[in-house]
XYZ file of C-alpha atoms in Angstrom:
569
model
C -188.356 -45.690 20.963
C -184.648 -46.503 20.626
C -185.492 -49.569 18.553
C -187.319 -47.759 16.224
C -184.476 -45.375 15.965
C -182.009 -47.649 15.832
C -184.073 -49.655 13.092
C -184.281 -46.292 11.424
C -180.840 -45.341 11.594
C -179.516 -48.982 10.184
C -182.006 -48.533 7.093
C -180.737 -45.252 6.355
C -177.089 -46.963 6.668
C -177.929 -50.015 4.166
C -179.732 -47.567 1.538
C -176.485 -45.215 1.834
C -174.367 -48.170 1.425
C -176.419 -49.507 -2.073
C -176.486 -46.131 -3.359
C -172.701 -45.935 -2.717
C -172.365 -49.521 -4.466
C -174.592 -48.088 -7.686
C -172.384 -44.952 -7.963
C -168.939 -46.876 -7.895
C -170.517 -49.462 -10.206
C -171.358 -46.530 -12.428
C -167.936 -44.647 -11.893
C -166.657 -48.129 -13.074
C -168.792 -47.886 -16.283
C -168.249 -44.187 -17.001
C -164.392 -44.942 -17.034
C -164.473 -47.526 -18.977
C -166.436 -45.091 -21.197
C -163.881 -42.995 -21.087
C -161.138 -45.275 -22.020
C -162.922 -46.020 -25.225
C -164.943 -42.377 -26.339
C -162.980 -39.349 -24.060
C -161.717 -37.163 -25.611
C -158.091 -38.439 -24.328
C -158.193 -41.682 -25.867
C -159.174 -40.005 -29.198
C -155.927 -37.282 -28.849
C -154.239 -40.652 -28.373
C -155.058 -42.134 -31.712
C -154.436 -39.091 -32.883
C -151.471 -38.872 -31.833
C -150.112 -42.340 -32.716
C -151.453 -41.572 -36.461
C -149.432 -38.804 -36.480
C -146.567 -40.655 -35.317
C -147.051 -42.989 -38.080
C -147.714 -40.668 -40.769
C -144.147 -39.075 -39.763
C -142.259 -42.096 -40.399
C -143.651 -43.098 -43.568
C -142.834 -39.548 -44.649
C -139.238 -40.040 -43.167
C -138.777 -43.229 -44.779
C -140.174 -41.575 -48.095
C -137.787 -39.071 -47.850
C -135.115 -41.240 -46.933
C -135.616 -43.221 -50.321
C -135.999 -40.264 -52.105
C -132.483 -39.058 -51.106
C -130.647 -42.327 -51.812
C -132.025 -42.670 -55.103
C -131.132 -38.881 -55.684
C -127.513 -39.641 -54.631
C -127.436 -42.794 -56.682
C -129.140 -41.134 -59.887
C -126.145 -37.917 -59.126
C -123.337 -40.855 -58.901
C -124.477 -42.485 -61.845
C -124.690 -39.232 -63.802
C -121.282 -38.027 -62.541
C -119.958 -41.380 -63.710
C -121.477 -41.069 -67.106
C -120.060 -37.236 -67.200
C -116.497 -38.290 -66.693
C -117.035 -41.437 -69.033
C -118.086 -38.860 -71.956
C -115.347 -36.288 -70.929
C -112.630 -38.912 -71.271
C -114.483 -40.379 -73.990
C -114.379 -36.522 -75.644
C -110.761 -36.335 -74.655
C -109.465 -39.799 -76.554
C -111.737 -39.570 -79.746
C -113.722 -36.275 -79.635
C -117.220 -35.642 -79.571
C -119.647 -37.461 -81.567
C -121.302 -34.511 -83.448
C -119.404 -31.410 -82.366
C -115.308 -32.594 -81.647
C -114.083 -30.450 -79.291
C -110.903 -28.489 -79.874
C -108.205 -28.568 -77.100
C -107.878 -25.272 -75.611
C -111.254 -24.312 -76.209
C -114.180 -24.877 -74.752
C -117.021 -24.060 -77.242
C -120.417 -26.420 -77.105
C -121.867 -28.359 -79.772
C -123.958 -25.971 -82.052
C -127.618 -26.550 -81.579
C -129.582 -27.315 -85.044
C -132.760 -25.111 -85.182
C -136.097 -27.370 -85.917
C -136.526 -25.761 -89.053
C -133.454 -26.831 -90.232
C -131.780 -29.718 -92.093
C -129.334 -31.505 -89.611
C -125.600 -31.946 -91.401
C -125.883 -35.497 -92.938
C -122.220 -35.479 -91.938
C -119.040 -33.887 -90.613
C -115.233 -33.829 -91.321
C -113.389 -35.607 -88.088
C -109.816 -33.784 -88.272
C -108.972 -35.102 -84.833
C -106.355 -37.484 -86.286
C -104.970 -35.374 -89.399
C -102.589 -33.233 -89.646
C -104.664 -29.870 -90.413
C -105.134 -31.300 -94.264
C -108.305 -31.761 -95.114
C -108.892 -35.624 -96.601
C -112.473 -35.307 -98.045
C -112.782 -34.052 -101.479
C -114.668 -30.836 -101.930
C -115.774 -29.480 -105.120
C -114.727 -26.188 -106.445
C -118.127 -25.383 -107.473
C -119.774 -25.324 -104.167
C -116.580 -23.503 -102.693
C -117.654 -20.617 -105.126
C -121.005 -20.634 -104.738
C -120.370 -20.391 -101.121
C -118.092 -17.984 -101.015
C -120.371 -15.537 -103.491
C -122.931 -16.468 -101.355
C -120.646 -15.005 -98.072
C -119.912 -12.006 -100.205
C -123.753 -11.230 -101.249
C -124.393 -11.542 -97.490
C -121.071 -8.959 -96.375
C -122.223 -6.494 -98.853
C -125.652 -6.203 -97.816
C -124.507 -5.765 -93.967
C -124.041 -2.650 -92.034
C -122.524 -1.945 -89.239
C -124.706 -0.825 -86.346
C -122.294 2.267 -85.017
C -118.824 3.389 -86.019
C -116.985 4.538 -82.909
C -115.729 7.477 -84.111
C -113.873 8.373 -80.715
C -111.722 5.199 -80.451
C -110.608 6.442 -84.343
C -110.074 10.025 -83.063
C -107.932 8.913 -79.831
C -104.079 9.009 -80.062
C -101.562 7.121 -77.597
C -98.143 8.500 -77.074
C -96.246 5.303 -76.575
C -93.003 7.064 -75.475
C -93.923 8.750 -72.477
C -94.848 5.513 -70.614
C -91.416 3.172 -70.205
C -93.040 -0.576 -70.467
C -95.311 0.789 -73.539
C -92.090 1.237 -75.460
C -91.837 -1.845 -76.332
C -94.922 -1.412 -78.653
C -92.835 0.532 -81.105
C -92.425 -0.830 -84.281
C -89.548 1.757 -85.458
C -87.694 3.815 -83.132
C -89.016 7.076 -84.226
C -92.327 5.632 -83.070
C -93.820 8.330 -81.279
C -98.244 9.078 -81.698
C -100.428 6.326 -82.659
C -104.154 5.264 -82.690
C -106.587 3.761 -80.727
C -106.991 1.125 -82.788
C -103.549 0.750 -83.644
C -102.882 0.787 -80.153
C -105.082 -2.132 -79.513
C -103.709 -4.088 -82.324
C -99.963 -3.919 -80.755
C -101.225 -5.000 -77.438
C -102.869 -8.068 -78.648
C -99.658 -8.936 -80.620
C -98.001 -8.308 -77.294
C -99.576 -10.293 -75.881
C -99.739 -13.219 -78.108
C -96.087 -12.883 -78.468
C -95.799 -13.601 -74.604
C -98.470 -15.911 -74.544
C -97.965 -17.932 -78.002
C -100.232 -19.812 -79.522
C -100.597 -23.496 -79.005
C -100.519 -24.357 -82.491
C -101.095 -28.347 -82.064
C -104.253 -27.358 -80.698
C -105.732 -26.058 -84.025
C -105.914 -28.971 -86.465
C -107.147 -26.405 -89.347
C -104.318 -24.101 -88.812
C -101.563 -24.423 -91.886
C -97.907 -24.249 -90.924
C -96.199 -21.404 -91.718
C -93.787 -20.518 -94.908
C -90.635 -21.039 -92.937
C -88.044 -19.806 -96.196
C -88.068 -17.158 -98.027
C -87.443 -17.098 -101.742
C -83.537 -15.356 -102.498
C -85.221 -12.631 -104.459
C -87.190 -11.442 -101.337
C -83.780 -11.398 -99.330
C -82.623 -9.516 -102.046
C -84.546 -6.351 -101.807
C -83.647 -2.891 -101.458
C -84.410 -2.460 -97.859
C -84.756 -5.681 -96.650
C -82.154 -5.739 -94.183
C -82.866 -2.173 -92.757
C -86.806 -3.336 -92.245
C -85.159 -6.694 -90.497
C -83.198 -4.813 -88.282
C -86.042 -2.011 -87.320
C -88.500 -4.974 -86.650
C -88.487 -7.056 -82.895
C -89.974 -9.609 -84.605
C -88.419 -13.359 -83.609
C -85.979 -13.776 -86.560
C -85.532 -17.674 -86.286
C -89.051 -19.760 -86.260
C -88.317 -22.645 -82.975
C -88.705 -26.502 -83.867
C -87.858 -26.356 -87.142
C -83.984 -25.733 -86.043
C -81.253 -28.223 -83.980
C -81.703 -27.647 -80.647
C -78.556 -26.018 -79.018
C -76.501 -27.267 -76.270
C -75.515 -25.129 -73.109
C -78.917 -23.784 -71.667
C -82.279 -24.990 -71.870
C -85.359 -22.804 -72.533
C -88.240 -24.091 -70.450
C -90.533 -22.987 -67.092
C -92.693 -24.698 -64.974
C -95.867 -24.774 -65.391
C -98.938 -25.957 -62.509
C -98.731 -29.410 -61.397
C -100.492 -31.971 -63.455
C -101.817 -33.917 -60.738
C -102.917 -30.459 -58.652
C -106.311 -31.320 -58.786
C -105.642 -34.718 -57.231
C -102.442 -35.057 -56.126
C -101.390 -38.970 -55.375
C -101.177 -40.307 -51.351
C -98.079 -42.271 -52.545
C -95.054 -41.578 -54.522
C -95.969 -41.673 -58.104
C -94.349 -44.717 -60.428
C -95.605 -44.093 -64.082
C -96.385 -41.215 -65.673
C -97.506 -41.120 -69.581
C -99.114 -38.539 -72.041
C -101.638 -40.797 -74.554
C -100.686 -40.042 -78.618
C -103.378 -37.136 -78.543
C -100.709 -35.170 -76.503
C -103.457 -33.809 -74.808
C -104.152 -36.739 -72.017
C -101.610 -37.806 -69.473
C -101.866 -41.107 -66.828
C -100.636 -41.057 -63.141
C -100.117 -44.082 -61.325
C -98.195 -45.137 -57.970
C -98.677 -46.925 -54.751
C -101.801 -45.346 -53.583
C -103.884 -48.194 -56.120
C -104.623 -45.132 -57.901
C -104.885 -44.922 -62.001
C -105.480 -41.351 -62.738
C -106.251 -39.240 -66.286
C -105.827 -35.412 -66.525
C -106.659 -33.616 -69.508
C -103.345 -31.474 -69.900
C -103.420 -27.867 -70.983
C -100.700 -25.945 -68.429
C -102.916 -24.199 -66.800
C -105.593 -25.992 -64.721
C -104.983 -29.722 -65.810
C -108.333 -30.987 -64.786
C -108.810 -34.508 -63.164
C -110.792 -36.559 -66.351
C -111.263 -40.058 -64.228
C -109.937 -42.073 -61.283
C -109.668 -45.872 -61.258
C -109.050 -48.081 -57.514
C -107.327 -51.090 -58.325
C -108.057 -52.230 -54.841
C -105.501 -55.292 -54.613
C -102.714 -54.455 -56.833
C -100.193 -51.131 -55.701
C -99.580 -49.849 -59.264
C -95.557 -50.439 -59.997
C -96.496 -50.009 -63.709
C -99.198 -48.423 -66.102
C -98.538 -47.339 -69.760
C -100.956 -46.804 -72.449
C -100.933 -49.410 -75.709
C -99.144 -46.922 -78.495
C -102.631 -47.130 -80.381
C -104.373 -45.260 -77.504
C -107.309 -47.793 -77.153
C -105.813 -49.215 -73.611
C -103.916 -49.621 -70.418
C -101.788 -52.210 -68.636
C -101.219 -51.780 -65.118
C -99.085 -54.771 -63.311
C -97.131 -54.599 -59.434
C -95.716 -57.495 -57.799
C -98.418 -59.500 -58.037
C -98.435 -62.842 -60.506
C -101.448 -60.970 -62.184
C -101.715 -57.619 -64.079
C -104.845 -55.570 -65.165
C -105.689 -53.940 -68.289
C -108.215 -51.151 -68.708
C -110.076 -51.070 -72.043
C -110.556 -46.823 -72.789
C -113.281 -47.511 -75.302
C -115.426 -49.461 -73.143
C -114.277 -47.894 -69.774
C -113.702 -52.022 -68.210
C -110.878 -53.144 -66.127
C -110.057 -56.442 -66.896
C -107.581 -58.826 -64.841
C -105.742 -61.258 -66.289
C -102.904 -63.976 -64.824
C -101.602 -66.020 -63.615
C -99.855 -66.684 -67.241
C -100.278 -70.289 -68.055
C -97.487 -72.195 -67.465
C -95.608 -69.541 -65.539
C -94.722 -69.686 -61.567
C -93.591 -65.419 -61.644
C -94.733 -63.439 -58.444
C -93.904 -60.295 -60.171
C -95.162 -59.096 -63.311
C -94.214 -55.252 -62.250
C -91.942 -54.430 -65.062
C -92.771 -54.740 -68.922
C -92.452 -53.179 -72.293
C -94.925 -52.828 -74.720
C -94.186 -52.675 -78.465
C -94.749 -50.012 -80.463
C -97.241 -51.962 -83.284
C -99.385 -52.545 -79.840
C -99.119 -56.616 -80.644
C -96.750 -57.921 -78.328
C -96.261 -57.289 -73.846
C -92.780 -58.363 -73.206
C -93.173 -58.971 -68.934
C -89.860 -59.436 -67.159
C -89.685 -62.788 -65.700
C -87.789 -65.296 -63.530
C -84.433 -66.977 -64.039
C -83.537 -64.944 -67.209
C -86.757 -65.735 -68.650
C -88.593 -62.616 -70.941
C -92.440 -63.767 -71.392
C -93.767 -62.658 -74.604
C -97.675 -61.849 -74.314
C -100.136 -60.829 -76.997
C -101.940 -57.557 -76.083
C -104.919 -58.756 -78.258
C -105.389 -62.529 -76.246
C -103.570 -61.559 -72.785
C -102.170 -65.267 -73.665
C -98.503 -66.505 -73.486
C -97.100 -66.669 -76.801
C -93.466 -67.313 -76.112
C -90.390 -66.442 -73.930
C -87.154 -65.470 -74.648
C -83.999 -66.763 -72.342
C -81.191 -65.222 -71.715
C -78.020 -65.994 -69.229
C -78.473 -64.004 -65.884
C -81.616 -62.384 -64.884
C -83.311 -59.963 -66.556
C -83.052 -56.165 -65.221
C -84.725 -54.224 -68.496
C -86.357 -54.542 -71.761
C -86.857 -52.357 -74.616
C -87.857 -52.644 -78.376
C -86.398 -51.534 -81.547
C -87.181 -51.790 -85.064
C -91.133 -50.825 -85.036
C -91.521 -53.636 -82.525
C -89.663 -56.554 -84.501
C -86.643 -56.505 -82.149
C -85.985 -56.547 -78.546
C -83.291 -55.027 -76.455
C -82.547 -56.842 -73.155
C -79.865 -56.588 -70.417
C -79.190 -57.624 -66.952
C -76.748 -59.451 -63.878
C -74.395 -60.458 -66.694
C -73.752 -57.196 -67.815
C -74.406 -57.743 -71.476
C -76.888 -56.279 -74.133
C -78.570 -58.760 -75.948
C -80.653 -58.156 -79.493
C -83.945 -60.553 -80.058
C -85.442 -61.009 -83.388
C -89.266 -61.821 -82.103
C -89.660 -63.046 -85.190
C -87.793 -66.206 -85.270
C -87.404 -65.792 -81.476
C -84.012 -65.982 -81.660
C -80.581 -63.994 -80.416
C -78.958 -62.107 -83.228
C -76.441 -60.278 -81.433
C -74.961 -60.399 -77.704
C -71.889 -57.753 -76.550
C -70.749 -56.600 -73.123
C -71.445 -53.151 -72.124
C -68.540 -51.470 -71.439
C -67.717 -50.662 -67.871
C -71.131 -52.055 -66.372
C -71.464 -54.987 -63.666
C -75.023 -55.063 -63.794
C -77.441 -53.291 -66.818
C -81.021 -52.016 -65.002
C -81.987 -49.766 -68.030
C -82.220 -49.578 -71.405
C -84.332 -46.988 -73.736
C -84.206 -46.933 -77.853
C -84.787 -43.458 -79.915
C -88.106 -43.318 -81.648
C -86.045 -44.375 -85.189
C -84.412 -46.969 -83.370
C -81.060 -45.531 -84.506
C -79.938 -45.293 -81.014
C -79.559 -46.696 -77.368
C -78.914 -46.623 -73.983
C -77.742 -48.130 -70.951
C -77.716 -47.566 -67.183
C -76.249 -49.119 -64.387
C -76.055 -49.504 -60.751
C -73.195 -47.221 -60.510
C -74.926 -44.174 -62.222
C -73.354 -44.707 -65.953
C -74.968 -43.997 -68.580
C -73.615 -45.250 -72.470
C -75.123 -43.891 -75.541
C -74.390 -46.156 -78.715
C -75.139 -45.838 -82.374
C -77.439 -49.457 -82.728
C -76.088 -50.208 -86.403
C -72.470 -49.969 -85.229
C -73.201 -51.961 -81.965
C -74.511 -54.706 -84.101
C -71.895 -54.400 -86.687
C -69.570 -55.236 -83.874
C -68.044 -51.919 -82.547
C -68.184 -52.041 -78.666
C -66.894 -48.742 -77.894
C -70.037 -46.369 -76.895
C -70.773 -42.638 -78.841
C -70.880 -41.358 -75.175
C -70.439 -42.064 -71.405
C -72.431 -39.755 -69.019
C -71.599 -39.752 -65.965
C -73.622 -36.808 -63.991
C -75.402 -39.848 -62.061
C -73.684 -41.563 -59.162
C -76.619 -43.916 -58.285
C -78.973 -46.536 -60.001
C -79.775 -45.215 -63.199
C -83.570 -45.940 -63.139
C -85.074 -43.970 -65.619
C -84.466 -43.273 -68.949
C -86.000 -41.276 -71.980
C -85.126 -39.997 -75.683
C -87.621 -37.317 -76.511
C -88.988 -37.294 -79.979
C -86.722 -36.342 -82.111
C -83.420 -37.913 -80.265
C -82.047 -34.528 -79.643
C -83.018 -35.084 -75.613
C -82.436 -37.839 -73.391
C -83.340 -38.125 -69.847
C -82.013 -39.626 -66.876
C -82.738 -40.062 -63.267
C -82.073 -41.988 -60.282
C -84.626 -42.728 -57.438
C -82.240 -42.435 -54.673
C -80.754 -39.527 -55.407
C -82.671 -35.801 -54.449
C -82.920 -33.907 -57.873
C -81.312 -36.982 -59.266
C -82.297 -36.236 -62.998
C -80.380 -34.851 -65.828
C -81.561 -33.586 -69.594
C -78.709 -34.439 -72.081
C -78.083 -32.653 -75.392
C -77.762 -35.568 -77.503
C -76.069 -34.268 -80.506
C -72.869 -32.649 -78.274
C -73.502 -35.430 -75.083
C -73.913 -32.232 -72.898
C -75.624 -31.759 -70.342
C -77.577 -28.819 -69.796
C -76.167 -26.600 -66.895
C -79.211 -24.855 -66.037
C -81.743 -27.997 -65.153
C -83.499 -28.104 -63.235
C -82.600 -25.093 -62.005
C -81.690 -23.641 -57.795
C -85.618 -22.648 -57.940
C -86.855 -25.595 -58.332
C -86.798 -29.213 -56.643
C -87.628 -32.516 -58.539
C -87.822 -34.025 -54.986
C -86.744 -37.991 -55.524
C -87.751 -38.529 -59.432
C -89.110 -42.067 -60.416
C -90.403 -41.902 -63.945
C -90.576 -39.283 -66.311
C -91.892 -39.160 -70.031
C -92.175 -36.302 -73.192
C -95.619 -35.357 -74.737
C -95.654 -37.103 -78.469
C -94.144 -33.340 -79.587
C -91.710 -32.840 -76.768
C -93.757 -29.196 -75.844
C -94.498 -30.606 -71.907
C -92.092 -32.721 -69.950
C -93.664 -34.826 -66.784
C -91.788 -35.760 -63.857
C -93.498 -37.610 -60.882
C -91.734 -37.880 -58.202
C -91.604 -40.142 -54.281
C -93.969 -36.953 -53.141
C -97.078 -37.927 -55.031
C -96.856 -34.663 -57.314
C -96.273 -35.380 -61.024
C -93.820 -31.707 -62.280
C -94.930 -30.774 -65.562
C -92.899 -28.388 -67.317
C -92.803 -26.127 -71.051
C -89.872 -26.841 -73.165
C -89.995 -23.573 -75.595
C -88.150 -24.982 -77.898
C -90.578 -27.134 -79.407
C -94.383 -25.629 -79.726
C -96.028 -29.321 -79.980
C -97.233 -31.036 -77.392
């Protein structure tokens, strides 16, 4: 009996034990089941598709935003190419006007596009292309068929019925025309308020190349008439019509207008400033590696284009007087140029031949053929802007402080240690004419008038001579004028113009600069004024009409202000 239980109880055991073996074999088989069809390995796969799909889309739209940024860099590169390409020469088929800022007229399909169009952008206002009379008639009958037949859509009768009394209010007196002045119209009204205001806010004539210059005389007969004088004196009309007279000594007429640099101002003191022949566009250049255009207009002065010269500190930058380029040089053996038609910087040096570390000062002449580069040992280097190629030096005793030209670029002015001027005739290469400048040690500037008919000197000790060129050369040493308002290094120098201006600054000296009446060799008492500070002035230059003067100074600002006197920039 207990074996038979026993032998029971141990089968019951061994089958337990097998059928525990089958279900952990199958447990075994259903997870690996599940590790290949469960529903959490699928989520899984899921999941890492996902995953994957995300970064491709990431990396899409990665690729999509750099090439956006580079097609928006490209395209603002291109924009300020065109706008300084609009500024130099105008537009290609609509030249824009300074001081205006009307698009190109769009050419209906329908229509015949102009075959061509008159480019005034150089002239003078006088129109060069020959037009027939006939087809000015026609045109204008056709203007007058087309005027006739026009009506206007409403007459505002209540603008002709309203009357202004002009005396009651104090700052609308100034509106009268005759002092018993007392009801007027509407549209009178409005006519005296625009000539208000264009009287304070005059017109900037050089803008408008179409505009004729006014009949400045009149004829004896008209002065003549019976009530002439009476309607003279009633009138507030400006009797004497500005930059046609002398300028006169004592007191300046001028105001400051908004920085020409504001919209960039320079992280370094600011070495060259210069406007371009158009009057309209002005360079700033200075220790920051900076070459900067602004599109002047004395109001917002908008940034055109900035150049990095990334291994040369600009000491130097001036525009070739034909307006198709720049040189920029610093104390490096090398100097760069910067082609404005084709928007390429070009570096050229060392000069062949030549051992000069510094190529930071130099003159360029004003038939745009010849660089004259300060060099070593007394030495002047004589480069062709066409080539960038040596072609000739000039030496003189004494090293060489400052060079300028004379006689449309056939002659050269240098001085330096030895205290004398010397004359070069660059065509023969050859000294004409050598003479001491009275009372200086050491010459560091010189500067010609735009007729060559004068010239000036500077020296370490803040003197300043004026001479008459034809009497230096004939052999009288005794200057037309010594200035001495400057007690320091006379490093800048500039005639305006028309030689009724020159002026002069020194870098070391706070609001070291002084305009000079030329014709009395005064200087004017109320520049630059107790409102305003030129800071520590290093270069300075007039627009081509002497309407803006530029002063940069050690703060990185470039001054511009509005000499009223003359009403072209």
């Amino acid at each position: 009996m207990f074996s038979e239980d026993y032998c029971g109880k141990m089968s019951l055991i061994s089958q337990n034990a097998l059928q525990k073996r089958r279900l952990e074999k199958a447990g075994a088989g259903d997870s690996s089941d599940e590790g290949i069809g469960s529903p959490v390995a699928i989520d899984a796969d899921v999941e890492k598709e996902a995953k994957s799909k995300n970064h491709s889309k990431e990396r899409k739209k990665k690729k999509k935003k750099r090439t956006k940024m580079l097609e928006e860099q490209q395209n603002k590169e291109e924009a300020e190419m065109r706008q300084l390409e609009n500024s130099l020469f105008g537009s290609l088929y609509a030249p824009l006007e300074f001081g205006t800022e009307v698009g190109a007229a769009v050419v209906a399909p329908d229509q015949d596009a102009p075959l061509f169009f008159t480019d005034r952008s150089a002239g003078d206002g006088v129109n060069d292309v020959p037009i027939y009379e006939e087809d000015l008639a026609c045109e204008d009958e056709e203007d007058e068929v087309g005027n006739k037949g026009r009506k206007p859509v409403w007459v505002d009768e209540e603008e002709e019925r309203t009357e202004v009394d002009i005396t009651k209010v104090a700052r609308l007196r100034k509106l009268r025309k005759e002092e018993d002045d007392h009801l007027i119209s509407g549209k009178d009204y409005e006519a005296r308020l625009r000539g208000q205001h264009a009287k304070l806010n005059p017109f900037t004539g050089w803008a408008d190349m179409d505009r004729k210059a006014p009949l400045h005389a009149a004829s004896d007969s008209e002065s003549d008439d019976e009530g002439g004088a009476d309607d003279i004196l009633r009138n507030n009309d400006e009797l004497v019509v500005k930059d046609t007279a002398k300028l006169l000594p004592g007191m300046l007429e001028f105001s400051r207008l908004v920085d020409a640099n504001i919209q960039e101002p320079s992280n370094g003191p600011i070495n060259s400033v210069q406007f371009h022949r158009n009057g309209q566009l002005m360079l700033a250049a200075g220790l920051d590696k900076h070459l900067r255009f602004f599109q002047i207009d004395g109001k917002r002065n908008p940034k055109i284009q900035s150049i990095f010269i990334e291994d040369c500190p600009v000491h130097k930058a001036s525009f070739l007087p034909d307006g198709s380029e720049v040189i920029l040089s610093g104390r490096r053996k090398f100097f760069y140029s910067f082609d404005l038609v084709n928007a390429a910087v070009s570096k050229i040096g060392p000069l062949t031949g030549r051992e000069e570390k510094s190529l930071e000062s130099f003159e360029i002449s004003p038939d745009s053929k010849t660089i004259a580069f300060v060099g070593n040992e007394g030495y002047i280097l004589l480069v062709s802007s066409k080539t960038k190629q040596l072609i000739g030096t000039l030496k003189m005793n004494g090293n060489v402080r400052s060079l300028a030209f004379a006689d449309g670029g056939n002659q050269l002015l240098s001085s330096g240690g030895d205290g004398h001027v010397y004359h070069w005739d660059l065509g023969t290469r050859k000294c004409i004419h050598k003479a001491m400048d009275e009372g200086s040690l050491s010459g560091i500037s010189l500067c010609t008038s735009q007729d060559s008919s004068l010239f000036a000197t500077g020296s370490t000790s803040g003197i300043v001579n004026v001479y008459k060129r034809d009497d230096f050369l004939g052999g009288k040493r005794k200057p037309l004028k010594t200035i001495e308002n400057l007690t320091t290094d006379v490093g800048e120098m500039k005639f305006n113009h028309d030689a009724q201006i020159l002026a002069i600054s020194s870098r070391k000296e706070r609001n070291g600069m002084r305009l000079v009446h030329v014709p009395s060799f005064s200087v004017f008492q109320n520049w630059p004024g107790p409102r305003f500070s030129l800071h520590y002035p290093r270069c300075l230059d007039f627009s081509p009409g002497s309407g803006f003067l530029s002063v940069g100074h050690a703060g990185g600002k470039v001054l511009l202000y509005k000499l009223h006197h003359y009403q072209n920039a």
